């Protein structure tokens, strides 16, 4: 018998649903599966035969099946759910991030007979995100900030040159990471990397730590001891917080750099050393020179190549990248499985000034990891002091905005904070004041 | 030996991490000699794993479980039988019949069952 138009359309509809890249399943009111397309087979790993007649929760194995079921919500509210994020476990035990949407399934009389669940595999997007993250990674550092990218591009040449490097930057900006990167990229990478924190060692011990001593040099010198400079022979000596080095020792260090030899305490003859010097400070050394606190000649010796690290508040675009990076790292260290931060937490962190820079961000996330029992870090997991410094009503509520708009709103707010005037912000963005005003209104950034 | 089954009402939970209740069973031969249901909704996955270890669980019968948690459990010496589905009693019977404790003699009696939830 010839097929009716209705039957033909029904067949076409089935073919269309079969061909879409989103997983589609249709379930009855008891959650039993009656339709399962090819994409659903691919995402879940279960065959159509295995899925048909099974309960949807036994096939989807998702983190929202128990208690947060979107189908139950749809049936209760008689309204579909759109793009609910969830994580399903496929047949091989692999977690797959998905976005689930639902709609009601009705018969010809309008009676609700079940629901349709569609789900999109987000792992491709997740892979892309990781690839992007990788492209912003240099040695152990991560940034997409223009200034940082410039630093990343010059570091291999600086490292190769073997000249002394001075790294300037606020506390927590990653000066030690840069020093390590310079060593790892240098011709002496197989040699030792020796670090000395000039602020952490008492003045009285600094000289013996630097130069070492020979037996009998002083009362307690019962045997020879090599200094850090000698230990770094053939490698790199990283002088952290060089601004704290006492003036008498500055002269001795200068001599070592110039003559490439050092005389341990109590020794008669100097020892030849071949050391690459990398120093770091969070202080303004040129100002210290003016105040007579730092030797000008030593400054010029150490500052052959200079790397200035911007504070985190001047590279806010890195905050989401760094959050992802630290979450991945902390998941391994703390043996947890946290997926990310909520939009509210991201908004708060994007508005915090971070006086302690990247290290402070890491500490905040470490704290949140202790309190967070679920998959997402929420506002209540953040330190109280942080919330006091960034009141929620001051942070833009970006939840209703698209990712692109969110990024736009954050950029505009950052520029407003930096430049102060709306005219300047409009000029910086290359848009008219009217367009800026419209955007401010749209993003809820008006006074 | 002690067997644990994360629950979803009277069925095996489809998702270990988000299961709200767990059934603990002490088994001798092929028979359940003692059992108790315990709420553990407020625990995160690593705390759940810690509890299973603390309770002396030998085998976990579950539905979906991610590879990370499965490895964690196995590293604590807990056998994981995953991808199971259905009503608890059916799943248990199937497991006993197919690959369960079999005729091996029971292991040393584990610690007492955890106290019922407050």
XYZ file of C-alpha atoms in Angstrom:
565
model
C 0.000 0.000 0.000
C 1.263 3.483 -0.877
C 2.495 5.572 2.006
C 0.438 8.563 3.089
C 2.001 12.029 3.102
C 1.962 11.883 6.907
C 3.843 8.589 6.931
C 6.387 9.935 4.436
C 6.970 13.034 6.586
C 7.283 10.860 9.651
C 10.009 8.831 7.916
C 11.808 11.994 6.827
C 11.666 13.369 10.379
C 13.225 10.149 11.690
C 16.002 10.408 9.101
C 16.634 14.029 10.046
C 16.849 13.172 13.748
C 19.160 10.277 12.900
C 21.497 12.561 10.990
C 21.897 15.339 13.576
C 25.130 15.505 15.536
C 23.338 15.926 18.880
C 22.283 12.888 20.827
C 18.490 12.576 20.849
C 16.505 10.275 23.080
C 12.756 10.043 23.630
C 11.457 8.655 26.903
C 8.029 7.874 28.328
C 6.716 9.109 31.660
C 8.502 6.325 33.524
C 11.825 7.397 31.926
C 12.043 4.336 29.660
C 13.797 4.974 26.361
C 11.766 4.600 23.133
C 14.060 6.390 20.713
C 17.853 6.592 20.637
C 19.641 8.126 17.643
C 23.103 7.403 16.217
C 24.726 10.410 17.880
C 23.396 9.213 21.258
C 25.050 5.844 20.584
C 28.312 7.584 19.783
C 28.340 9.823 22.865
C 27.185 7.255 25.419
C 28.890 4.212 23.913
C 25.670 2.200 24.367
C 24.069 0.613 21.298
C 20.457 1.282 20.381
C 19.586 -2.296 21.326
C 21.065 -1.826 24.807
C 19.339 1.522 25.290
C 15.819 0.783 24.036
C 13.528 -0.084 26.939
C 16.161 0.883 29.528
C 15.712 3.757 31.936
C 17.421 6.913 30.648
C 19.420 7.299 33.898
C 20.914 3.816 33.410
C 22.203 4.857 29.988
C 23.126 8.503 30.472
C 24.880 7.889 33.814
C 24.968 11.599 34.442
C 25.769 13.641 37.518
C 22.297 15.252 37.373
C 20.224 12.056 37.093
C 19.760 11.757 40.836
C 17.874 14.693 42.278
C 18.459 17.201 39.478
C 16.834 15.343 36.599
C 16.001 17.796 33.817
C 13.273 15.569 32.476
C 11.474 15.564 35.827
C 11.790 19.344 35.852
C 10.357 19.559 32.338
C 7.410 17.342 33.200
C 6.750 19.244 36.418
C 6.963 22.734 34.946
C 5.566 21.758 31.524
C 8.471 23.689 30.069
C 11.671 22.614 28.341
C 15.152 23.077 29.804
C 17.830 24.612 27.590
C 21.554 23.857 27.668
C 21.886 22.480 31.166
C 25.550 21.562 31.702
C 26.149 18.020 32.905
C 28.771 15.316 32.894
C 27.903 11.847 31.696
C 29.984 8.711 32.029
C 30.197 6.732 28.815
C 30.285 2.959 28.611
C 34.083 2.991 28.839
C 33.989 4.943 32.114
C 35.131 8.183 30.526
C 33.526 11.410 31.696
C 32.095 13.533 28.898
C 30.912 17.103 29.417
C 27.553 17.625 27.731
C 24.901 20.260 27.402
C 21.394 18.823 27.841
C 18.124 20.324 26.594
C 14.656 18.866 27.013
C 11.180 19.322 25.638
C 7.783 17.791 26.287
C 6.550 14.956 24.118
C 2.810 15.073 23.454
C 0.457 12.878 21.470
C -2.055 14.016 18.836
C -4.535 15.073 21.527
C -1.959 17.236 23.304
C -1.572 14.773 26.173
C 1.969 14.661 27.621
C 3.352 11.172 27.021
C 7.000 11.752 27.862
C 9.934 13.928 26.970
C 12.737 14.395 24.510
C 16.285 14.882 25.712
C 18.953 16.183 23.383
C 22.566 16.404 24.425
C 25.609 17.937 22.818
C 29.096 16.537 23.375
C 31.228 19.406 24.666
C 34.476 17.450 24.779
C 35.495 18.811 21.366
C 35.106 22.339 22.734
C 36.957 21.212 25.857
C 39.819 19.849 23.712
C 39.955 23.123 21.808
C 40.060 25.029 25.086
C 43.009 22.910 26.200
C 44.766 23.481 22.891
C 44.278 27.210 23.299
C 45.609 26.963 26.846
C 48.645 25.081 25.534
C 49.322 27.823 22.998
C 49.459 30.336 25.850
C 51.869 28.219 27.861
C 55.591 28.842 27.949
C 57.737 26.558 30.096
C 55.822 26.615 33.406
C 54.124 29.940 32.752
C 50.760 30.664 31.211
C 49.489 33.930 29.798
C 47.759 35.431 26.803
C 48.604 38.974 27.854
C 50.454 40.927 25.171
C 53.262 42.012 27.527
C 53.743 38.473 28.820
C 53.695 37.075 25.284
C 56.483 39.530 24.390
C 58.480 38.253 27.380
C 57.883 34.644 26.300
C 59.161 35.488 22.817
C 62.419 37.058 24.010
C 63.205 34.613 26.821
C 64.819 31.905 24.628
C 67.260 34.480 23.162
C 67.958 36.010 26.572
C 68.544 32.541 28.021
C 70.831 31.553 25.164
C 72.964 34.711 25.491
C 74.284 33.828 28.947
C 74.195 37.464 30.119
C 73.084 38.397 33.665
C 69.314 38.962 33.862
C 67.387 41.137 36.292
C 63.746 40.162 36.785
C 61.560 42.918 38.175
C 58.021 42.372 39.379
C 55.694 42.523 42.339
C 55.577 39.686 44.819
C 53.772 36.649 43.402
C 54.151 37.533 39.723
C 56.276 34.472 38.976
C 59.851 35.779 39.059
C 61.206 32.397 40.115
C 59.402 30.698 37.222
C 61.079 33.094 34.788
C 64.464 32.411 36.409
C 63.926 28.668 36.059
C 62.799 29.087 32.450
C 65.974 31.062 31.692
C 68.070 28.289 33.211
C 66.145 25.504 31.444
C 66.537 27.236 28.076
C 70.181 28.206 28.537
C 73.312 26.381 27.348
C 74.030 25.548 31.037
C 70.690 23.775 31.521
C 72.496 20.547 32.447
C 74.315 22.412 35.224
C 72.915 23.229 38.681
C 70.211 25.817 39.391
C 71.000 27.251 42.809
C 68.669 29.688 44.507
C 69.453 32.059 47.332
C 66.869 34.320 48.898
C 68.768 37.365 50.090
C 65.914 38.378 52.412
C 65.559 34.989 54.076
C 69.119 34.600 55.387
C 70.373 36.709 58.322
C 73.012 39.275 57.320
C 75.591 37.597 59.529
C 75.265 34.297 57.658
C 74.883 35.681 54.164
C 78.586 35.942 53.396
C 79.351 32.361 54.431
C 76.273 31.183 52.486
C 77.493 33.063 49.417
C 81.195 32.325 49.515
C 81.559 29.318 51.810
C 84.452 28.930 54.216
C 87.506 26.819 54.934
C 88.222 24.815 58.048
C 89.398 27.093 60.867
C 88.068 30.298 59.282
C 86.150 30.916 62.516
C 85.447 29.075 65.759
C 82.685 26.772 64.470
C 84.253 26.173 61.038
C 85.266 22.555 61.710
C 85.385 21.626 58.024
C 85.374 23.256 54.613
C 81.932 24.349 53.355
C 81.146 25.331 49.800
C 79.171 28.514 49.273
C 76.117 28.814 46.975
C 78.189 30.571 44.306
C 80.567 27.629 44.136
C 77.642 25.177 44.129
C 76.233 27.002 41.106
C 79.497 26.592 39.165
C 78.668 25.509 35.618
C 75.024 26.516 36.086
C 72.785 29.367 37.235
C 72.712 31.261 40.529
C 69.312 32.815 41.190
C 69.571 35.737 43.600
C 66.014 36.323 44.759
C 65.174 39.615 46.482
C 68.536 41.077 45.490
C 67.385 44.466 46.798
C 67.768 43.108 50.334
C 71.476 42.308 49.896
C 73.543 44.294 52.459
C 75.899 46.887 50.924
C 79.188 45.184 52.008
C 78.110 41.982 50.300
C 77.080 43.908 47.192
C 80.750 44.843 46.725
C 81.850 41.207 47.119
C 79.215 40.010 44.649
C 80.339 42.639 42.166
C 83.887 41.322 42.401
C 82.732 37.756 41.756
C 80.804 38.854 38.669
C 83.683 40.931 37.335
C 86.613 38.599 38.137
C 84.696 35.285 37.881
C 86.407 34.088 41.032
C 85.609 34.016 44.723
C 87.553 33.642 47.904
C 85.846 31.572 50.615
C 86.088 32.915 54.179
C 89.514 32.098 55.618
C 90.945 30.966 52.252
C 94.121 32.401 50.826
C 93.649 31.672 47.152
C 90.551 32.547 45.113
C 88.606 29.835 43.246
C 87.568 30.242 39.597
C 83.827 29.986 39.022
C 81.689 30.025 35.914
C 78.231 31.068 36.984
C 75.273 32.635 35.155
C 73.646 35.270 37.386
C 69.894 35.782 37.383
C 68.512 38.124 40.018
C 65.030 39.256 40.962
C 63.485 42.011 43.003
C 60.151 43.586 43.771
C 61.835 46.860 44.733
C 62.750 49.827 42.560
C 66.538 49.423 42.415
C 67.127 52.740 40.630
C 65.379 54.515 43.495
C 67.503 52.525 45.958
C 70.597 53.707 44.069
C 69.475 57.323 44.534
C 69.014 56.630 48.241
C 72.461 55.064 48.462
C 71.054 51.666 49.352
C 72.174 49.803 46.231
C 75.446 50.011 44.324
C 75.085 51.535 40.893
C 77.942 49.448 39.425
C 76.382 46.212 40.662
C 73.009 47.288 39.274
C 74.522 47.740 35.812
C 76.306 44.398 36.057
C 73.121 42.528 37.012
C 70.845 44.445 34.685
C 72.328 43.498 31.318
C 68.965 42.074 30.288
C 65.825 43.109 32.131
C 62.498 41.314 32.335
C 59.604 43.216 33.905
C 56.618 41.102 34.885
C 53.260 42.901 34.916
C 51.053 42.454 38.017
C 47.970 40.255 37.637
C 45.606 43.241 37.889
C 47.130 44.492 34.614
C 46.581 41.180 32.852
C 43.121 40.205 34.008
C 42.539 38.344 30.764
C 44.818 35.651 32.217
C 42.618 35.043 35.272
C 40.284 32.469 33.594
C 43.302 30.689 32.052
C 45.118 30.610 35.376
C 41.995 29.377 37.176
C 41.757 26.426 34.768
C 45.479 25.745 35.109
C 45.418 25.756 38.938
C 42.230 23.675 39.090
C 43.861 21.013 36.916
C 46.974 21.105 39.074
C 45.070 21.048 42.387
C 42.820 18.203 41.199
C 45.955 16.076 40.854
C 47.560 17.229 44.106
C 44.387 17.089 46.235
C 42.976 14.033 44.456
C 39.749 15.856 43.645
C 37.644 16.210 40.550
C 36.527 19.828 40.490
C 35.365 21.008 37.072
C 35.605 24.789 37.475
C 34.271 27.909 39.160
C 30.742 29.300 38.987
C 30.082 32.441 36.880
C 29.637 34.427 40.136
C 33.063 33.314 41.418
C 34.658 34.195 38.090
C 33.045 37.643 38.225
C 34.372 38.219 41.746
C 37.885 37.067 40.850
C 37.889 39.252 37.732
C 37.241 42.278 39.955
C 39.650 41.526 42.777
C 42.877 43.617 42.685
C 45.147 40.681 43.655
C 47.846 42.485 45.646
C 49.549 39.094 46.003
C 49.253 38.435 42.268
C 49.240 34.898 40.765
C 50.398 33.324 44.027
C 47.387 34.845 45.792
C 45.032 33.463 43.129
C 46.546 30.014 43.662
C 46.130 30.362 47.444
C 42.481 31.404 47.021
C 41.795 28.331 44.889
C 43.649 26.070 47.343
C 41.385 27.387 50.102
C 38.284 26.864 47.937
C 39.403 23.293 47.188
C 39.284 22.486 50.899
C 35.705 23.712 51.275
C 34.281 22.633 47.919
C 32.534 19.257 48.127
C 30.932 19.325 44.699
C 32.106 19.831 41.138
C 31.951 23.632 41.002
C 33.622 26.207 43.258
C 30.882 28.539 44.472
C 30.946 31.927 46.247
C 30.657 30.329 49.697
C 33.953 28.507 49.115
C 35.906 31.752 48.741
C 37.782 33.347 51.667
C 35.639 35.808 53.622
C 38.236 38.598 53.340
C 38.104 38.352 49.558
C 34.314 38.699 49.491
C 34.568 41.708 51.779
C 36.959 43.382 49.335
C 34.780 42.669 46.292
C 31.140 43.134 47.328
C 28.838 41.185 45.033
C 26.838 44.255 44.081
C 29.980 45.947 42.774
C 30.881 43.065 40.528
C 28.976 42.909 37.261
C 26.407 40.154 37.223
C 27.404 38.522 33.970
C 25.254 35.447 34.311
C 22.682 36.637 31.793
C 25.326 37.569 29.227
C 26.766 35.454 26.449
C 30.478 34.497 26.749
C 31.379 37.161 24.170
C 29.362 39.845 25.974
C 30.835 38.768 29.288
C 34.325 39.237 27.954
C 33.325 42.625 26.491
C 31.830 43.747 29.812
C 34.936 42.708 31.696
C 37.236 44.535 29.268
C 35.149 47.705 29.471
C 35.067 47.602 33.260
C 38.804 47.038 33.440
C 39.448 49.976 31.096
C 37.074 52.170 33.089
C 39.041 51.355 36.215
C 42.349 52.037 34.503
C 41.533 55.075 32.379
C 38.788 56.636 34.474
C 37.089 58.556 31.677
C 34.462 57.138 29.334
C 35.838 59.233 26.465
C 39.260 57.627 26.936
C 37.713 54.149 27.121
C 35.752 54.750 23.887
C 38.940 56.007 22.208
C 40.919 52.987 23.440
C 38.255 50.615 22.103
C 37.873 52.491 18.810
C 34.136 53.011 19.275
C 31.966 56.104 19.667
C 30.853 57.374 23.074
C 27.248 56.554 22.145
C 28.159 52.932 21.354
C 30.059 52.727 24.624
C 27.082 54.148 26.490
C 24.770 51.575 24.865
C 27.131 48.774 25.869
C 27.405 50.071 29.441
C 23.630 50.092 29.691
C 23.338 46.600 28.204
C 25.908 45.191 30.623
C 24.476 47.005 33.644
C 27.610 49.083 34.118
C 25.917 52.464 34.269
C 26.198 54.446 37.517
C 33.281 -9.979 53.030
C 31.601 -6.606 52.850
C 29.943 -5.327 49.686
C 28.733 -1.766 49.077
C 26.084 -0.665 46.568
C 25.372 3.042 45.936
C 21.606 3.438 45.702
C 19.026 5.331 43.671
C 15.844 4.449 45.558
C 15.808 0.645 45.297
C 17.941 0.549 42.192
C 21.661 0.656 41.759
C 22.779 4.262 41.405
C 23.665 5.312 37.851
C 26.342 7.670 39.160
C 28.652 6.832 42.053
C 29.756 10.430 42.727
C 26.239 11.811 43.166
C 24.600 8.832 44.886
C 22.810 9.851 48.062
C 22.617 6.522 49.838
C 24.676 3.376 50.059
C 23.754 -0.162 50.997
C 26.333 -2.144 52.939
C 26.031 -5.896 52.981
C 28.052 -8.489 54.892
C 28.179 -11.712 52.938
C 29.081 -15.200 53.960
C 29.228 -17.726 51.163
C 26.479 -16.500 48.894
C 24.168 -15.195 51.591
C 23.649 -11.748 53.027
C 24.006 -12.051 56.779
C 23.704 -8.369 57.639
C 22.820 -5.193 55.748
C 22.288 -1.505 56.378
C 21.455 1.554 54.302
C 23.390 4.748 55.048
C 22.978 8.279 53.708
C 26.135 9.819 52.319
C 24.740 12.552 50.113
C 26.819 15.277 51.725
C 30.109 13.514 51.037
C 32.231 14.355 48.003
C 33.632 11.476 45.903
C 36.979 11.304 47.696
C 35.216 11.301 51.075
C 32.948 8.512 49.846
C 36.014 6.518 48.852
C 37.536 7.206 52.280
C 34.336 5.973 53.972
C 34.288 2.755 51.934
C 37.868 2.113 52.993
C 37.069 2.945 56.613
C 34.075 0.587 56.571
C 36.265 -2.233 55.335
C 34.416 -2.656 52.044
C 35.884 -5.360 49.830
C 33.745 -4.902 46.697
C 31.759 -1.994 45.262
C 28.891 -2.849 42.925
C 27.955 0.269 40.993
C 26.566 1.781 37.807
C 28.525 4.632 36.270
C 31.820 5.573 37.834
C 34.578 7.649 36.304
C 38.007 6.188 35.691
C 39.603 8.503 38.272
C 37.413 7.310 41.147
C 37.640 3.711 39.980
C 41.437 3.875 40.112
C 41.309 5.516 43.533
C 39.120 2.722 44.875
C 41.283 0.033 43.324
C 44.412 1.629 44.765
C 42.766 1.232 48.192
C 42.294 -2.463 47.452
C 38.554 -2.187 46.796
C 37.295 -4.262 43.883
C 35.000 -2.266 41.592
C 32.293 -3.941 39.533
C 30.790 -1.159 37.424
C 28.220 -0.613 34.657
C 25.612 -2.565 36.577
C 21.992 -1.552 36.398
C 18.655 -2.636 37.770
C 17.051 -3.344 41.119
C 19.562 -3.983 43.891
C 18.438 -7.533 44.693
C 18.511 -8.517 41.011
C 21.943 -6.992 40.507
C 23.244 -8.692 43.634
C 21.875 -12.081 42.633
C 23.296 -11.741 39.138
C 26.696 -10.799 40.511
C 26.717 -13.678 43.036
C 25.739 -16.104 40.287
C 28.232 -14.883 37.736
C 31.349 -13.620 39.446
C 30.535 -12.968 43.092
C 32.095 -14.401 46.228
C 31.325 -17.937 44.995
C 32.310 -20.769 47.270
C 35.379 -19.119 48.662
C 35.433 -19.027 52.430
C 34.423 -15.695 53.928
C 37.169 -13.345 54.882
C 37.726 -12.353 58.461
C 34.688 -10.644 59.898
C 34.893 -6.908 59.138
C 34.363 -4.152 61.653
C 30.807 -3.489 62.816
C 28.474 -1.748 60.363
C 28.470 2.042 60.607
C 25.864 3.555 62.873
C 22.584 4.516 61.235
C 22.441 8.130 60.111
C 21.244 10.714 62.579
